Amino acid sequence: MSKNYTSRYAELSFYVDGVERKFKDGVYAAKTPEEIVVLDVLSDAVPVDEPQEQPEETVKPAAKQPRKGAAKASE
């Protein structure tokens, strides 16, 4: 079981059972469940999603609608 993580820091350090572990070039491959538990809690570690097949057709975001002015209340 392996799970990859990235960090905005090139050499982020963390501890698992009192042993120091380090990211190298902002990447770390967790190999044990204990590492995964610690990294999932660590705010500076972001899990890397496994590459998934993307559909050939990508949905484009809808164009922004022009804002309409507020209607003035009649008195």
mmCIF file of C-alpha atoms in Angstrom:
data_model
loop_
_atom_site.group_PDB
_atom_site.id
_atom_site.type_symbol
_atom_site.label_atom_id
_atom_site.label_comp_id
_atom_site.label_asym_id
_atom_site.label_seq_id
_atom_site.Cartn_x
_atom_site.Cartn_y
_atom_site.Cartn_z
ATOM 1 C CA MET A 1 0.000 0.000 0.000
ATOM 2 C CA SER A 2 1.595 3.259 -1.126
ATOM 3 C CA LYS A 3 0.190 6.763 -1.275
ATOM 4 C CA ASN A 4 1.970 9.798 -2.695
ATOM 5 C CA TYR A 5 1.911 13.279 -1.187
ATOM 6 C CA THR A 6 3.169 16.682 -2.247
ATOM 7 C CA SER A 7 4.146 19.698 -0.176
ATOM 8 C CA ARG A 8 4.757 23.331 -0.992
ATOM 9 C CA TYR A 9 7.983 22.946 1.000
ATOM 10 C CA ALA A 10 10.815 21.083 -0.729
ATOM 11 C CA GLU A 11 12.026 19.347 2.438
ATOM 12 C CA LEU A 12 9.101 19.167 4.846
ATOM 13 C CA SER A 13 9.892 16.961 7.862
ATOM 14 C CA PHE A 14 7.454 14.982 10.001
ATOM 15 C CA TYR A 15 7.710 12.263 12.629
ATOM 16 C CA VAL A 16 6.216 8.782 12.731
ATOM 17 C CA ASP A 17 6.742 6.833 15.976
ATOM 18 C CA GLY A 18 9.573 9.195 16.928
ATOM 19 C CA VAL A 19 11.457 8.714 13.639
ATOM 20 C CA GLU A 20 11.988 11.720 11.359
ATOM 21 C CA ARG A 21 10.769 11.433 7.766
ATOM 22 C CA LYS A 22 11.328 14.047 5.029
ATOM 23 C CA PHE A 23 9.816 15.091 1.752
ATOM 24 C CA LYS A 24 12.370 15.275 -1.045
ATOM 25 C CA ASP A 25 11.782 17.971 -3.664
ATOM 26 C CA GLY A 26 8.266 18.412 -2.265
ATOM 27 C CA VAL A 27 7.267 14.752 -2.806
ATOM 28 C CA TYR A 28 6.886 11.823 -0.384
ATOM 29 C CA ALA A 29 5.696 8.252 -0.998
ATOM 30 C CA ALA A 30 4.086 6.909 2.179
ATOM 31 C CA LYS A 31 4.644 3.165 2.444
ATOM 32 C CA THR A 32 3.093 2.336 5.821
ATOM 33 C CA PRO A 33 -0.358 2.929 7.285
ATOM 34 C CA GLU A 34 1.254 4.895 10.133
ATOM 35 C CA GLU A 35 2.824 7.346 7.665
ATOM 36 C CA ILE A 36 -0.489 7.753 5.862
ATOM 37 C CA VAL A 37 -2.313 8.555 9.136
ATOM 38 C CA VAL A 38 0.241 11.249 10.031
ATOM 39 C CA LEU A 39 0.316 12.758 6.530
ATOM 40 C CA ASP A 40 -3.473 12.860 6.252
ATOM 41 C CA VAL A 41 -3.548 15.066 9.367
ATOM 42 C CA LEU A 42 -0.614 17.258 8.311
ATOM 43 C CA SER A 43 -1.962 20.463 6.755
ATOM 44 C CA ASP A 44 1.088 21.033 4.526
ATOM 45 C CA ALA A 45 0.905 17.563 2.952
ATOM 46 C CA VAL A 46 -1.514 17.137 0.060
ATOM 47 C CA PRO A 47 -2.371 13.659 -1.249
ATOM 48 C CA VAL A 48 -1.775 13.170 -4.949
ATOM 49 C CA ASP A 49 -4.731 11.689 -6.768
ATOM 50 C CA GLU A 50 -4.008 8.774 -9.015
ATOM 51 C CA PRO A 51 -4.284 9.770 -12.673
ATOM 52 C CA GLN A 52 -7.702 8.904 -13.978
ATOM 53 C CA GLU A 53 -8.859 8.708 -17.540
ATOM 54 C CA GLN A 54 -10.500 11.972 -18.483
ATOM 55 C CA PRO A 55 -13.411 11.930 -20.876
ATOM 56 C CA GLU A 56 -12.556 13.191 -24.334
ATOM 57 C CA GLU A 57 -15.209 15.871 -24.136
ATOM 58 C CA THR A 58 -14.593 18.304 -21.338
ATOM 59 C CA VAL A 59 -17.390 20.484 -20.101
ATOM 60 C CA LYS A 60 -16.637 24.152 -20.574
ATOM 61 C CA PRO A 61 -17.722 26.499 -17.814
ATOM 62 C CA ALA A 62 -20.791 28.512 -18.696
ATOM 63 C CA ALA A 63 -20.141 32.019 -19.931
ATOM 64 C CA LYS A 64 -20.803 34.671 -17.329
ATOM 65 C CA GLN A 65 -24.122 36.383 -17.762
ATOM 66 C CA PRO A 66 -23.992 40.176 -17.820
ATOM 67 C CA ARG A 67 -25.235 41.755 -14.628
ATOM 68 C CA LYS A 68 -28.561 43.485 -14.778
ATOM 69 C CA GLY A 69 -29.065 46.728 -12.917
ATOM 70 C CA ALA A 70 -31.339 46.748 -9.908
ATOM 71 C CA ALA A 71 -34.897 47.756 -10.675
ATOM 72 C CA LYS A 72 -35.941 50.985 -8.995
ATOM 73 C CA ALA A 73 -39.013 50.773 -6.817
ATOM 74 C CA SER A 74 -41.942 52.913 -7.937
ATOM 75 C CA GLU A 75 -43.438 55.188 -5.312
#
